[in-house]
CSV table of C-alpha atoms and ligand atoms in Angstrom, one decimal:
chain,number,residue,atom,x,y,z
A,127,MET,CA,-23.8,41.8,-16.6
A,128,LYS,CA,-20.4,42.7,-16.9
A,129,LYS,CA,-19.5,41.5,-13.1
A,130,SER,CA,-21.0,37.9,-14.0
A,131,LEU,CA,-18.9,37.7,-16.9
A,132,TYR,CA,-16.0,38.6,-15.0
A,133,LEU,CA,-17.0,36.3,-12.2
A,134,SER,CA,-17.6,33.4,-14.7
A,135,ALA,CA,-14.3,34.1,-16.1
A,136,LEU,CA,-12.7,34.0,-12.8
A,137,ALA,CA,-14.9,31.0,-12.0
A,138,ALA,CA,-13.1,29.3,-15.2
A,139,VAL,CA,-9.7,30.2,-14.1
A,140,PHE,CA,-10.0,28.6,-11.0
A,141,LEU,CA,-11.5,25.6,-12.1
A,142,PHE,CA,-8.7,25.2,-14.7
A,143,LEU,CA,-6.1,25.8,-11.9
A,144,GLY,CA,-7.9,23.4,-9.9
A,145,CYS,CA,-7.9,20.8,-12.5
A,146,GLN,CA,-4.1,21.4,-13.1
A,147,GLU,CA,-3.4,20.8,-9.7
A,148,GLN,CA,-5.3,17.6,-9.5
A,149,LYS,CA,-3.7,16.0,-12.8
A,150,SER,CA,-1.2,13.3,-12.4
A,151,VAL,CA,0.0,11.4,-15.1
A,152,GLU,CA,1.9,8.2,-15.4
A,153,SER,CA,4.4,7.6,-18.0
A,154,GLN,CA,7.0,4.3,-18.5
A,155,PRO,CA,10.1,4.8,-15.9
A,156,THR,CA,13.6,4.8,-18.2
A,157,PRO,CA,15.6,1.7,-17.9
A,158,ALA,CA,17.9,3.8,-15.6
A,159,GLU,CA,15.2,5.1,-13.3
A,160,ALA,CA,13.7,2.0,-12.8
A,161,GLN,CA,16.9,0.0,-12.1
A,162,LYS,CA,17.4,2.7,-9.3
A,163,VAL,CA,14.0,2.8,-8.2
A,164,ALA,CA,13.9,-1.2,-7.9
A,165,ALA,CA,17.2,-1.0,-5.6
A,166,ILE,CA,15.8,1.5,-3.1
A,167,GLY,CA,11.9,-0.3,-3.1
A,168,GLU,CA,13.7,-4.0,-2.7
A,169,ALA,CA,15.4,-2.9,0.1
A,170,ALA,CA,12.9,-1.2,1.9
A,171,ALA,CA,10.1,-4.0,1.0
A,172,GLY,CA,12.9,-6.6,2.3
A,173,LYS,CA,13.3,-4.7,5.6
A,174,LEU,CA,9.5,-4.3,6.2
A,175,LYS,CA,8.9,-7.9,5.3
A,176,GLN,CA,11.9,-9.3,7.5
A,177,THR,CA,10.8,-7.4,10.5
A,178,LEU,CA,7.2,-7.6,10.5
A,179,VAL,CA,7.5,-11.7,10.3
A,180,ALA,CA,10.2,-11.6,13.1
A,181,GLU,CA,8.0,-9.2,15.3
A,182,LEU,CA,5.0,-11.5,14.7
A,183,THR,CA,6.3,-14.8,15.3
A,184,ALA,CA,8.3,-13.6,18.6
A,185,ALA,CA,4.9,-11.9,19.8
A,186,MET,CA,3.1,-15.2,19.1
A,187,GLN,CA,5.7,-17.3,20.9
A,188,SER,CA,5.5,-14.9,23.8
A,189,GLY,CA,1.9,-14.0,24.0
A,190,GLY,CA,-0.2,-15.8,21.9
A,191,THR,CA,-1.9,-14.5,18.7
A,192,GLY,CA,-3.8,-12.5,20.7
A,193,ALA,CA,-0.8,-10.4,21.9
A,194,ALA,CA,0.4,-10.3,18.2
A,195,ILE,CA,-2.5,-8.6,17.1
A,196,GLU,CA,-1.5,-5.7,19.3
A,197,VAL,CA,1.9,-6.0,17.8
A,198,CYS,CA,0.7,-6.1,14.4
A,199,SER,CA,-1.5,-2.9,14.6
A,200,ASN,CA,0.8,-0.6,16.7
A,201,LYS,CA,4.2,-2.2,15.3
A,202,ALA,CA,3.3,-2.2,11.8
A,203,LEU,CA,3.3,1.8,11.9
A,204,GLN,CA,6.8,2.5,13.8
A,205,LEU,CA,8.2,-0.1,11.5
A,206,THR,CA,7.5,1.6,8.1
A,207,GLU,CA,8.2,5.1,9.7
A,208,SER,CA,11.7,3.9,10.9
A,209,ILE,CA,12.3,2.7,6.9
A,210,VAL,CA,11.5,6.0,6.0
A,211,ASP,CA,13.6,7.6,8.3
A,212,SER,CA,16.4,5.4,7.2
A,213,SER,CA,17.0,6.5,3.7
A,214,GLU,CA,16.2,9.9,1.9
A,215,ASN,CA,14.9,8.6,-1.5
A,216,VAL,CA,11.9,6.6,0.5
A,217,LEU,CA,9.2,8.8,1.0
A,218,ALA,CA,6.6,6.4,2.5
A,219,VAL,CA,6.0,3.0,2.7
A,220,LYS,CA,2.2,1.3,2.9
A,221,ARG,CA,0.6,-1.9,2.8
A,222,THR,CA,-2.3,-2.1,0.6
A,223,THR,CA,-5.2,-4.5,-0.5
A,224,PHE,CA,-8.4,-4.5,-1.7
A,225,LYS,CA,-9.5,-6.7,1.2
A,226,TYR,CA,-8.6,-4.4,3.7
A,227,ARG,CA,-8.7,-4.6,7.6
A,228,ASN,CA,-7.6,-1.3,8.3
A,229,PRO,CA,-9.1,1.3,6.3
A,230,GLN,CA,-5.7,3.6,6.5
A,231,ASN,CA,-4.5,0.6,4.3
A,232,ALA,CA,-7.1,1.1,1.6
A,233,PRO,CA,-5.8,1.4,-2.0
A,234,ASP,CA,-5.5,5.1,-3.9
A,235,GLU,CA,-6.2,5.0,-7.5
A,236,TRP,CA,-2.2,4.1,-8.5
A,237,ASP,CA,-2.3,1.4,-5.6
A,238,ALA,CA,-5.9,0.0,-7.4
A,239,GLN,CA,-4.2,0.0,-10.8
A,240,ALA,CA,-1.2,-2.0,-9.4
A,241,LEU,CA,-3.6,-4.3,-7.4
A,242,GLN,CA,-5.4,-5.2,-10.5
A,243,VAL,CA,-2.5,-6.1,-12.3
A,244,TYR,CA,-1.7,-9.0,-9.8
A,245,GLU,CA,-5.3,-10.0,-9.0
A,246,ALA,CA,-5.8,-10.3,-12.8
A,247,ALA,CA,-2.7,-12.3,-12.8
A,248,ALA,CA,-3.6,-14.5,-9.6
A,249,GLN,CA,-7.1,-14.9,-11.3
A,250,LYS,CA,-5.4,-16.7,-14.6
A,251,GLY,CA,-3.0,-18.7,-12.2
A,252,GLU,CA,-0.2,-16.6,-14.0
A,253,ALA,CA,3.1,-16.1,-11.8
A,254,LEU,CA,3.0,-12.8,-10.1
A,255,PRO,CA,5.4,-10.3,-11.0
A,256,PRO,CA,8.2,-10.0,-8.6
A,257,SER,CA,7.7,-6.4,-8.7
A,258,TYR,CA,5.9,-3.6,-10.5
A,259,ILE,CA,7.0,0.1,-10.8
A,260,GLN,CA,4.8,3.5,-11.9
A,261,LYS,CA,6.0,6.9,-12.7
A,262,ILE,CA,3.7,9.5,-11.5
A,263,GLN,CA,4.4,13.1,-12.8
A,264,ARG,CA,2.3,15.7,-10.3
A,265,GLU,CA,2.2,19.3,-10.1
A,266,GLY,CA,5.7,19.3,-11.7
A,267,GLU,CA,7.2,16.7,-9.7
A,268,THR,CA,8.2,13.2,-10.5
A,269,THR,CA,7.9,10.5,-7.9
A,270,PHE,CA,8.0,6.5,-8.5
A,271,ARG,CA,6.2,3.8,-6.5
A,272,TYR,CA,7.6,0.2,-6.0
A,273,TYR,CA,5.2,-2.5,-5.3
A,274,GLN,CA,6.0,-6.1,-4.4
A,275,PRO,CA,3.5,-8.8,-3.7
A,276,LEU,CA,2.9,-10.3,-0.4
A,277,LEU,CA,1.3,-14.1,-0.3
A,278,THR,CA,-0.5,-15.6,2.5
A,279,ALA,CA,1.8,-18.2,4.5
A,280,GLY,CA,0.9,-20.6,6.9
A,281,LEU,CA,1.5,-18.2,9.7
A,282,CYS,CA,-0.8,-15.7,8.6
A,283,LEU,CA,-4.1,-17.8,8.5
A,284,ASN,CA,-4.3,-17.2,12.3
A,285,CYS,CA,-5.4,-13.8,11.5
A,286,HIS,CA,-6.2,-13.9,8.2
A,287,GLY,CA,-7.6,-17.4,7.4
A,288,ASP,CA,-11.6,-19.1,7.5
A,289,PRO,CA,-13.1,-16.7,9.9
A,290,ASN,CA,-14.8,-20.0,11.3
A,291,MET,CA,-11.2,-21.3,12.3
A,292,LEU,CA,-9.8,-18.2,14.2
A,293,THR,CA,-9.7,-18.8,18.1
A,294,GLN,CA,-12.1,-16.8,19.6
A,295,GLU,CA,-10.0,-14.7,21.3
A,296,VAL,CA,-8.8,-13.7,17.8
A,297,SER,CA,-11.9,-13.1,16.5
A,298,ALA,CA,-13.5,-11.1,19.4
A,299,GLN,CA,-10.0,-8.8,19.2
A,300,LEU,CA,-10.6,-8.4,15.6
A,301,ALA,CA,-14.3,-7.5,15.8
A,302,ALA,CA,-13.3,-4.8,18.5
A,303,LEU,CA,-10.5,-3.3,16.6
A,304,TYR,CA,-11.7,-3.5,13.1
A,305,PRO,CA,-15.2,-3.7,12.8
A,306,ASP,CA,-15.7,-3.2,9.1
A,307,ASP,CA,-12.7,-6.0,8.9
A,308,LYS,CA,-12.4,-7.4,5.1
A,309,ALA,CA,-8.8,-9.5,5.3
A,310,THR,CA,-10.0,-12.8,6.3
A,311,GLY,CA,-10.9,-15.7,4.5
A,312,TYR,CA,-7.6,-16.4,2.9
A,313,LYS,CA,-5.8,-19.8,2.1
A,314,GLU,CA,-1.8,-20.5,2.1
A,315,GLY,CA,-0.4,-19.3,-0.9
A,316,ASP,CA,-3.4,-16.7,-1.9
A,317,PHE,CA,-2.3,-13.1,-3.2
A,318,ARG,CA,-2.9,-11.1,-0.1
A,319,GLY,CA,-1.6,-7.3,-1.2
A,320,LEU,CA,1.1,-5.5,-1.8
A,321,ILE,CA,4.0,-3.5,-0.1
A,322,ARG,CA,4.1,0.0,-1.9
A,323,VAL,CA,7.3,1.9,-1.5
A,324,SER,CA,6.7,5.8,-2.8
A,325,VAL,CA,10.5,6.7,-4.2
A,326,ALA,CA,12.2,10.0,-5.0
A,327,LEU,CA,15.2,9.9,-7.1
A,328,GLU,CA,17.7,13.2,-6.8
A,329,GLU,CA,18.0,15.0,-9.9
B,611,LIG,C1,-1.7,-11.9,15.0
B,611,LIG,C2,-2.3,-11.8,13.9
B,611,LIG,C3,-1.7,-11.6,12.6
B,611,LIG,C4,-1.0,-12.1,11.9
B,611,LIG,C5,-0.6,-13.5,12.2
B,611,LIG,C6,-0.9,-11.5,10.8
B,611,LIG,N1,-1.4,-10.3,10.4
B,611,LIG,FE1,-1.6,-9.3,8.9
B,611,LIG,N2,-2.6,-7.9,10.1
B,611,LIG,C7,-3.5,-8.1,11.2
B,611,LIG,C8,-3.7,-6.8,11.6
B,611,LIG,C9,-4.2,-6.7,13.1
B,611,LIG,C10,-3.6,-5.8,10.6
B,611,LIG,C11,-4.1,-4.7,10.6
B,611,LIG,C12,-2.8,-3.7,10.8
B,611,LIG,C13,-3.0,-2.2,11.1
B,611,LIG,O1,-4.2,-1.8,11.5
B,611,LIG,O2,-2.5,-1.8,10.3
B,611,LIG,C14,-3.0,-6.8,9.4
B,611,LIG,C15,-2.6,-6.1,8.3
B,611,LIG,C16,-2.2,-6.8,7.5
B,611,LIG,C17,-1.9,-6.2,5.9
B,611,LIG,C18,-2.4,-4.6,5.4
B,611,LIG,C19,-3.8,-4.3,4.8
B,611,LIG,C20,-4.9,-4.5,5.6
B,611,LIG,O3,-5.5,-5.7,5.2
B,611,LIG,O4,-5.2,-3.8,6.6
B,611,LIG,C21,-1.4,-6.9,5.3
B,611,LIG,C22,-1.0,-6.8,3.7
B,611,LIG,C23,-1.2,-7.9,5.9
B,611,LIG,N3,-1.8,-7.9,7.1
B,611,LIG,C24,-0.4,-9.3,5.5
B,611,LIG,C25,0.0,-10.2,6.5
B,611,LIG,C26,0.8,-11.4,5.9
B,611,LIG,C27,1.5,-11.4,4.7
B,611,LIG,C28,0.8,-12.3,7.1
B,611,LIG,C29,1.7,-13.2,7.3
B,611,LIG,C30,3.2,-13.3,6.9
B,611,LIG,C31,0.1,-11.6,8.4
B,611,LIG,N4,-0.4,-10.5,7.9
B,611,LIG,C32,-0.2,-12.0,9.5
B,611,LIG,C33,-3.2,-9.4,12.0
B,611,LIG,C34,-1.9,-10.3,11.5
């Protein structure tokens, strides 16, 4: 009897600690924090956008859209890693969307909250916020997330447009690499997803 009481007390403590560990709180960044996070996030997101579009355009010109798919799936990760390495405030860079091609780009709960803000604006035909910042406190640590919207340009339709308009080569390659692809059916100007830059500010 005593022992089971002891065990359940122990279980309660573990449960409590477990919950504590999981718990994260979002709060409003101060204006000074928001300004710093925006500068760091903008630089990283800008670098990713520029290099990705340049790499895509070059690959499509030299090897066609089929070759560009490989560039996109292999290079995107390398590019994000090199951006992380180049700044000590940048913890991670990710692209995320509800309709993802690669399941690794699926949103977590905070990403989903940011995506909802953009999807709601897009549905109402409102202008998309140029950026969105979250302040997250977890396990005694504070980090920030800076998001920037990615729109579907004409170039993107070669691989994200109407599935019936994709070339056979592209369709076949996408089917082989991404059997659960959700990232087609976009039109020019559609909201495609977010670039997310995870930022730490030094104390
Ligand atoms: C040559 C084909 C191709 C073109 C052109 C292309 N993409 Fe992609 N896109 C891909 C592939 C392949 C992936 C999956 C990459 C991976 O495995 O991480 C992807 C992934 C993404 C993702 C990450 C989320 C997800 O769905 O997994 C975003 C966001 C994205 N593309 C936006 C764009 C935008 C915006 C453009 C135009 C500027 C564009 N893409 C042009 C092939 C392409």
